Amino acid sequence: MGLEVGAALSYVLALVVILIVVMLLLKPLKLILKLIINGIIGLVLLLAVNFIGKFVGIKIGINIITIIIAGFLGIPGVILLIIINYIL
């Protein structure tokens, strides 16, 4: 009732294939999660700028484009949005 070498190698190969498939499926989920978190951080930054900007006259419109820019670029993105707001 011993385990043959061929069967043992088949089990190991199946486990490796399952591991590879799981790793490939998790990468896009991590990327999507990271983009969502960055978008939320961008929204918080924009809200903070608008709250503090009330006192100095700075206002940035909050929409999906500004949230994406602030999310991808972070603080430099918010500074860029402030500069663009004053140029246009």
CSV table of N, CA, C and O in Angstrom, one decimal:
chain,number,residue,atom,x,y,z
A,1,MET,N,0.8,-1.2,0.0
A,1,MET,CA,0.0,0.0,0.0
A,1,MET,C,0.9,1.3,0.0
A,1,MET,O,0.5,2.3,0.5
A,2,GLY,N,2.0,1.1,-0.5
A,2,GLY,CA,3.0,2.3,-0.6
A,2,GLY,C,2.6,3.2,-1.7
A,2,GLY,O,1.9,2.8,-2.7
A,3,LEU,N,3.0,4.4,-1.6
A,3,LEU,CA,2.8,5.4,-2.6
A,3,LEU,C,3.9,5.3,-3.7
A,3,LEU,O,5.1,5.4,-3.4
A,4,GLU,N,3.5,5.2,-4.9
A,4,GLU,CA,4.4,5.1,-6.0
A,4,GLU,C,5.1,6.4,-6.3
A,4,GLU,O,4.5,7.5,-6.0
A,5,VAL,N,6.2,6.4,-6.9
A,5,VAL,CA,7.0,7.6,-7.1
A,5,VAL,C,6.2,8.5,-8.2
A,5,VAL,O,6.1,9.7,-8.0
A,6,GLY,N,5.6,7.8,-9.2
A,6,GLY,CA,4.9,8.6,-10.2
A,6,GLY,C,3.7,9.3,-9.6
A,6,GLY,O,3.4,10.4,-9.9
A,7,ALA,N,3.0,8.6,-8.7
A,7,ALA,CA,1.8,9.3,-8.0
A,7,ALA,C,2.3,10.4,-7.1
A,7,ALA,O,1.6,11.5,-7.1
A,8,ALA,N,3.4,10.3,-6.4
A,8,ALA,CA,3.9,11.3,-5.6
A,8,ALA,C,4.3,12.5,-6.4
A,8,ALA,O,4.0,13.7,-6.0
A,9,LEU,N,4.9,12.3,-7.5
A,9,LEU,CA,5.3,13.4,-8.4
A,9,LEU,C,4.1,14.1,-9.0
A,9,LEU,O,4.1,15.3,-9.2
A,10,SER,N,3.1,13.3,-9.3
A,10,SER,CA,1.8,13.9,-9.8
A,10,SER,C,1.2,14.8,-8.8
A,10,SER,O,0.7,15.9,-9.1
A,11,TYR,N,1.2,14.4,-7.5
A,11,TYR,CA,0.6,15.2,-6.5
A,11,TYR,C,1.4,16.5,-6.3
A,11,TYR,O,0.8,17.6,-6.2
A,12,VAL,N,2.7,16.4,-6.3
A,12,VAL,CA,3.6,17.6,-6.2
A,12,VAL,C,3.4,18.5,-7.3
A,12,VAL,O,3.2,19.8,-7.2
A,13,LEU,N,3.3,18.0,-8.5
A,13,LEU,CA,3.1,18.8,-9.7
A,13,LEU,C,1.7,19.5,-9.7
A,13,LEU,O,1.6,20.7,-10.0
A,14,ALA,N,0.7,18.8,-9.2
A,14,ALA,CA,-0.6,19.4,-9.1
A,14,ALA,C,-0.6,20.5,-8.1
A,14,ALA,O,-1.2,21.6,-8.3
A,15,LEU,N,0.1,20.4,-7.0
A,15,LEU,CA,0.2,21.4,-6.0
A,15,LEU,C,0.9,22.6,-6.5
A,15,LEU,O,0.5,23.8,-6.2
A,16,VAL,N,1.9,22.4,-7.3
A,16,VAL,CA,2.7,23.5,-7.9
A,16,VAL,C,1.8,24.3,-8.8
A,16,VAL,O,1.8,25.5,-8.9
A,17,VAL,N,1.1,23.6,-9.7
A,17,VAL,CA,0.2,24.2,-10.6
A,17,VAL,C,-0.9,25.0,-9.9
A,17,VAL,O,-1.2,26.2,-10.3
A,18,ILE,N,-1.5,24.5,-8.9
A,18,ILE,CA,-2.5,25.2,-8.1
A,18,ILE,C,-1.9,26.4,-7.5
A,18,ILE,O,-2.5,27.5,-7.5
A,19,LEU,N,-0.7,26.3,-6.9
A,19,LEU,CA,0.0,27.5,-6.3
A,19,LEU,C,0.2,28.6,-7.4
A,19,LEU,O,0.0,29.8,-7.1
A,20,ILE,N,0.6,28.2,-8.6
A,20,ILE,CA,0.9,29.2,-9.6
A,20,ILE,C,-0.4,29.9,-10.0
A,20,ILE,O,-0.5,31.1,-10.2
A,21,VAL,N,-1.5,29.1,-10.2
A,21,VAL,CA,-2.8,29.7,-10.6
A,21,VAL,C,-3.3,30.6,-9.5
A,21,VAL,O,-3.8,31.7,-9.8
A,22,VAL,N,-3.2,30.3,-8.3
A,22,VAL,CA,-3.6,31.2,-7.2
A,22,VAL,C,-2.8,32.5,-7.2
A,22,VAL,O,-3.4,33.5,-7.0
A,23,MET,N,-1.5,32.4,-7.4
A,23,MET,CA,-0.7,33.5,-7.4
A,23,MET,C,-1.0,34.5,-8.5
A,23,MET,O,-1.0,35.7,-8.4
A,24,LEU,N,-1.3,33.9,-9.7
A,24,LEU,CA,-1.7,34.7,-10.9
A,24,LEU,C,-3.0,35.4,-10.7
A,24,LEU,O,-3.3,36.5,-11.2
A,25,LEU,N,-3.9,34.7,-10.0
A,25,LEU,CA,-5.2,35.3,-9.7
A,25,LEU,C,-5.2,36.4,-8.6
A,25,LEU,O,-6.0,37.4,-8.7
A,26,LEU,N,-4.3,36.3,-7.7
A,26,LEU,CA,-4.2,37.3,-6.6
A,26,LEU,C,-3.5,38.6,-7.1
A,26,LEU,O,-3.8,39.7,-6.5
A,27,LYS,N,-2.6,38.6,-8.1
A,27,LYS,CA,-1.9,39.8,-8.5
A,27,LYS,C,-2.9,40.9,-9.0
A,27,LYS,O,-2.8,42.0,-8.5
A,28,PRO,N,-3.9,40.6,-9.8
A,28,PRO,CA,-4.8,41.7,-10.3
A,28,PRO,C,-5.6,42.2,-9.1
A,28,PRO,O,-5.9,43.4,-9.0
A,29,LEU,N,-6.0,41.3,-8.1
A,29,LEU,CA,-6.8,41.8,-7.0
A,29,LEU,C,-6.0,42.7,-6.1
A,29,LEU,O,-6.5,43.7,-5.6
A,30,LYS,N,-4.7,42.5,-6.0
A,30,LYS,CA,-3.8,43.4,-5.2
A,30,LYS,C,-3.7,44.7,-5.9
A,30,LYS,O,-3.7,45.8,-5.3
A,31,LEU,N,-3.6,44.7,-7.2
A,31,LEU,CA,-3.5,45.9,-8.0
A,31,LEU,C,-4.8,46.8,-7.9
A,31,LEU,O,-4.7,48.0,-7.6
A,32,ILE,N,-5.9,46.1,-8.0
A,32,ILE,CA,-7.2,46.8,-7.9
A,32,ILE,C,-7.4,47.4,-6.5
A,32,ILE,O,-7.8,48.5,-6.3
A,33,LEU,N,-7.0,46.6,-5.5
A,33,LEU,CA,-7.1,47.0,-4.1
A,33,LEU,C,-6.2,48.2,-3.9
A,33,LEU,O,-6.6,49.2,-3.2
A,34,LYS,N,-5.0,48.2,-4.4
A,34,LYS,CA,-4.1,49.3,-4.3
A,34,LYS,C,-4.6,50.6,-4.9
A,34,LYS,O,-4.5,51.7,-4.4
A,35,LEU,N,-5.2,50.4,-6.1
A,35,LEU,CA,-5.8,51.6,-6.8
A,35,LEU,C,-7.0,52.2,-6.0
A,35,LEU,O,-7.1,53.4,-5.9
A,36,ILE,N,-7.8,51.3,-5.4
A,36,ILE,CA,-8.9,51.8,-4.6
A,36,ILE,C,-8.4,52.6,-3.4
A,36,ILE,O,-8.9,53.6,-3.0
A,37,ILE,N,-7.4,52.0,-2.7
A,37,ILE,CA,-6.8,52.7,-1.5
A,37,ILE,C,-6.2,54.0,-1.9
A,37,ILE,O,-6.4,55.0,-1.2
A,38,ASN,N,-5.5,54.0,-3.0
A,38,ASN,CA,-4.9,55.3,-3.5
A,38,ASN,C,-6.0,56.3,-3.8
A,38,ASN,O,-5.8,57.5,-3.6
A,39,GLY,N,-7.0,55.9,-4.4
A,39,GLY,CA,-8.2,56.8,-4.7
A,39,GLY,C,-8.8,57.4,-3.5
A,39,GLY,O,-9.1,58.6,-3.4
A,40,ILE,N,-8.9,56.6,-2.4
A,40,ILE,CA,-9.5,57.0,-1.2
A,40,ILE,C,-8.5,58.0,-0.5
A,40,ILE,O,-9.0,59.1,0.0
A,41,ILE,N,-7.2,57.8,-0.6
A,41,ILE,CA,-6.2,58.7,0.0
A,41,ILE,C,-6.3,60.0,-0.8
A,41,ILE,O,-6.2,61.1,-0.2
A,42,GLY,N,-6.4,59.9,-2.1
A,42,GLY,CA,-6.5,61.1,-2.9
A,42,GLY,C,-7.7,61.9,-2.6
A,42,GLY,O,-7.7,63.2,-2.5
A,43,LEU,N,-8.9,61.3,-2.4
A,43,LEU,CA,-10.1,62.0,-1.9
A,43,LEU,C,-9.9,62.7,-0.6
A,43,LEU,O,-10.3,63.8,-0.4
A,44,VAL,N,-9.3,62.0,0.3
A,44,VAL,CA,-9.0,62.6,1.6
A,44,VAL,C,-8.1,63.8,1.5
A,44,VAL,O,-8.3,64.9,2.1
A,45,LEU,N,-7.1,63.7,0.7
A,45,LEU,CA,-6.2,64.9,0.4
A,45,LEU,C,-7.0,66.0,-0.1
A,45,LEU,O,-6.8,67.2,0.3
A,46,LEU,N,-7.8,65.8,-1.1
A,46,LEU,CA,-8.6,66.8,-1.7
A,46,LEU,C,-9.6,67.5,-0.7
A,46,LEU,O,-9.7,68.7,-0.7
A,47,LEU,N,-10.2,66.6,0.1
A,47,LEU,CA,-11.1,67.2,1.1
A,47,LEU,C,-10.3,68.0,2.1
A,47,LEU,O,-10.8,69.1,2.5
A,48,ALA,N,-9.1,67.6,2.5
A,48,ALA,CA,-8.3,68.4,3.4
A,48,ALA,C,-7.9,69.7,2.8
A,48,ALA,O,-7.9,70.8,3.4
A,49,VAL,N,-7.5,69.7,1.5
A,49,VAL,CA,-7.1,71.0,0.8
A,49,VAL,C,-8.3,71.9,0.7
A,49,VAL,O,-8.2,73.1,1.0
A,50,ASN,N,-9.5,71.4,0.4
A,50,ASN,CA,-10.7,72.2,0.3
A,50,ASN,C,-11.1,72.7,1.7
A,50,ASN,O,-11.5,73.9,1.8
A,51,PHE,N,-10.9,71.9,2.8
A,51,PHE,CA,-11.3,72.4,4.1
A,51,PHE,C,-10.3,73.5,4.6
A,51,PHE,O,-10.7,74.6,5.0
A,52,ILE,N,-9.0,73.3,4.4
A,52,ILE,CA,-8.0,74.3,4.8
A,52,ILE,C,-8.1,75.5,3.8
A,52,ILE,O,-7.9,76.6,4.2
A,53,GLY,N,-8.4,75.2,2.6
A,53,GLY,CA,-8.4,76.2,1.5
A,53,GLY,C,-9.5,77.2,1.7
A,53,GLY,O,-9.5,78.3,1.1
A,54,LYS,N,-10.6,76.8,2.5
A,54,LYS,CA,-11.6,77.8,2.7
A,54,LYS,C,-11.1,79.1,3.4
A,54,LYS,O,-11.6,80.2,3.1
A,55,PHE,N,-10.1,79.0,4.2
A,55,PHE,CA,-9.6,80.1,4.9
A,55,PHE,C,-8.6,81.0,4.0
A,55,PHE,O,-8.4,82.1,4.3
A,56,VAL,N,-8.1,80.4,3.0
A,56,VAL,CA,-7.2,81.1,2.1
A,56,VAL,C,-7.7,81.3,0.7
A,56,VAL,O,-7.0,81.9,-0.2
A,57,GLY,N,-8.8,80.8,0.4
A,57,GLY,CA,-9.4,80.9,-0.9
A,57,GLY,C,-9.0,79.9,-2.0
A,57,GLY,O,-9.1,80.2,-3.2
A,58,ILE,N,-8.6,78.7,-1.5
A,58,ILE,CA,-8.3,77.7,-2.5
A,58,ILE,C,-9.4,76.7,-2.5
A,58,ILE,O,-9.9,76.2,-1.5
A,59,LYS,N,-9.9,76.3,-3.7
A,59,LYS,CA,-10.9,75.3,-3.9
A,59,LYS,C,-10.6,74.5,-5.1
A,59,LYS,O,-10.4,75.0,-6.2
A,60,ILE,N,-10.6,73.2,-4.9
A,60,ILE,CA,-10.4,72.2,-6.0
A,60,ILE,C,-11.7,71.4,-6.2
A,60,ILE,O,-12.2,70.9,-5.2
A,61,GLY,N,-12.2,71.4,-7.4
A,61,GLY,CA,-13.4,70.6,-7.6
A,61,GLY,C,-13.1,69.1,-7.4
A,61,GLY,O,-12.1,68.6,-7.8
A,62,ILE,N,-14.0,68.4,-6.8
A,62,ILE,CA,-13.8,67.0,-6.5
A,62,ILE,C,-14.6,66.2,-7.5
A,62,ILE,O,-15.9,66.3,-7.5
A,63,ASN,N,-13.9,65.5,-8.4
A,63,ASN,CA,-14.6,64.6,-9.3
A,63,ASN,C,-13.7,63.4,-9.6
A,63,ASN,O,-12.6,63.3,-9.0
A,64,ILE,N,-14.1,62.5,-10.4
A,64,ILE,CA,-13.3,61.3,-10.6
A,64,ILE,C,-11.9,61.5,-11.1
A,64,ILE,O,-10.9,60.9,-10.7
A,65,ILE,N,-11.8,62.5,-12.0
A,65,ILE,CA,-10.4,62.8,-12.6
A,65,ILE,C,-9.5,63.4,-11.5
A,65,ILE,O,-8.3,62.9,-11.4
A,66,THR,N,-10.0,64.3,-10.7
A,66,THR,CA,-9.1,64.9,-9.7
A,66,THR,C,-8.7,63.9,-8.6
A,66,THR,O,-7.6,63.9,-8.1
A,67,ILE,N,-9.7,63.0,-8.3
A,67,ILE,CA,-9.4,61.9,-7.3
A,67,ILE,C,-8.4,61.0,-7.9
A,67,ILE,O,-7.4,60.6,-7.1
A,68,ILE,N,-8.4,60.6,-9.2
A,68,ILE,CA,-7.5,59.7,-9.8
A,68,ILE,C,-6.1,60.4,-9.8
A,68,ILE,O,-5.1,59.7,-9.4
A,69,ILE,N,-6.0,61.7,-10.2
A,69,ILE,CA,-4.7,62.4,-10.2
A,69,ILE,C,-4.1,62.4,-8.8
A,69,ILE,O,-3.0,62.1,-8.6
A,70,ALA,N,-4.9,62.8,-7.8
A,70,ALA,CA,-4.4,62.9,-6.4
A,70,ALA,C,-4.1,61.5,-5.9
A,70,ALA,O,-3.1,61.3,-5.1
A,71,GLY,N,-4.8,60.5,-6.3
A,71,GLY,CA,-4.5,59.1,-5.8
A,71,GLY,C,-3.2,58.6,-6.4
A,71,GLY,O,-2.5,57.9,-5.7
A,72,PHE,N,-3.0,58.8,-7.7
A,72,PHE,CA,-1.8,58.3,-8.4
A,72,PHE,C,-0.6,59.0,-7.9
A,72,PHE,O,0.5,58.5,-7.7
A,73,LEU,N,-0.7,60.4,-7.9
A,73,LEU,CA,0.5,61.2,-7.7
A,73,LEU,C,0.7,61.6,-6.2
A,73,LEU,O,1.7,62.1,-5.8
A,74,GLY,N,-0.4,61.5,-5.4
A,74,GLY,CA,-0.2,61.8,-4.0
A,74,GLY,C,-0.2,63.3,-3.8
A,74,GLY,O,-0.9,64.1,-4.5
A,75,ILE,N,0.7,63.8,-2.9
A,75,ILE,CA,0.8,65.2,-2.5
A,75,ILE,C,1.3,66.0,-3.8
A,75,ILE,O,0.7,67.1,-4.0
A,76,PRO,N,2.2,65.5,-4.5
A,76,PRO,CA,2.6,66.3,-5.8
A,76,PRO,C,1.4,66.4,-6.7
A,76,PRO,O,1.3,67.5,-7.4
A,77,GLY,N,0.5,65.5,-6.8
A,77,GLY,CA,-0.7,65.5,-7.6
A,77,GLY,C,-1.6,66.6,-7.1
A,77,GLY,O,-2.2,67.3,-7.9
A,78,VAL,N,-1.8,66.7,-5.8
A,78,VAL,CA,-2.7,67.8,-5.2
A,78,VAL,C,-2.1,69.1,-5.5
A,78,VAL,O,-2.8,70.1,-5.9
A,79,ILE,N,-0.7,69.3,-5.4
A,79,ILE,CA,-0.1,70.5,-5.7
A,79,ILE,C,-0.3,70.9,-7.2
A,79,ILE,O,-0.5,72.0,-7.5
A,80,LEU,N,-0.1,69.9,-8.0
A,80,LEU,CA,-0.4,70.1,-9.4
A,80,LEU,C,-1.8,70.6,-9.7
A,80,LEU,O,-2.0,71.5,-10.5
A,81,LEU,N,-2.8,70.0,-9.0
A,81,LEU,CA,-4.1,70.4,-9.2
A,81,LEU,C,-4.4,71.8,-8.8
A,81,LEU,O,-5.1,72.6,-9.4
A,82,ILE,N,-3.7,72.2,-7.7
A,82,ILE,CA,-3.8,73.6,-7.2
A,82,ILE,C,-3.2,74.6,-8.2
A,82,ILE,O,-3.8,75.6,-8.5
A,83,ILE,N,-2.1,74.2,-8.8
A,83,ILE,CA,-1.4,75.1,-9.8
A,83,ILE,C,-2.3,75.2,-11.0
A,83,ILE,O,-2.5,76.3,-11.6
A,84,ILE,N,-2.8,74.0,-11.5
A,84,ILE,CA,-3.7,74.0,-12.7
A,84,ILE,C,-4.9,74.8,-12.4
A,84,ILE,O,-5.4,75.6,-13.3
A,85,ASN,N,-5.4,74.8,-11.2
A,85,ASN,CA,-6.6,75.5,-10.8
A,85,ASN,C,-6.4,77.0,-11.0
A,85,ASN,O,-7.3,77.8,-11.4
A,86,TYR,N,-5.2,77.5,-10.6
A,86,TYR,CA,-4.9,78.9,-10.7
A,86,TYR,C,-4.5,79.4,-12.1
A,86,TYR,O,-4.7,80.5,-12.4
A,87,ILE,N,-3.9,78.5,-12.9
A,87,ILE,CA,-3.6,78.8,-14.3
A,87,ILE,C,-4.8,78.9,-15.1
A,87,ILE,O,-5.0,79.8,-15.9
A,88,LEU,N,-5.8,78.0,-14.9
A,88,LEU,CA,-7.0,78.0,-15.7
A,88,LEU,C,-8.0,78.8,-15.0
A,88,LEU,O,-8.9,79.3,-15.2
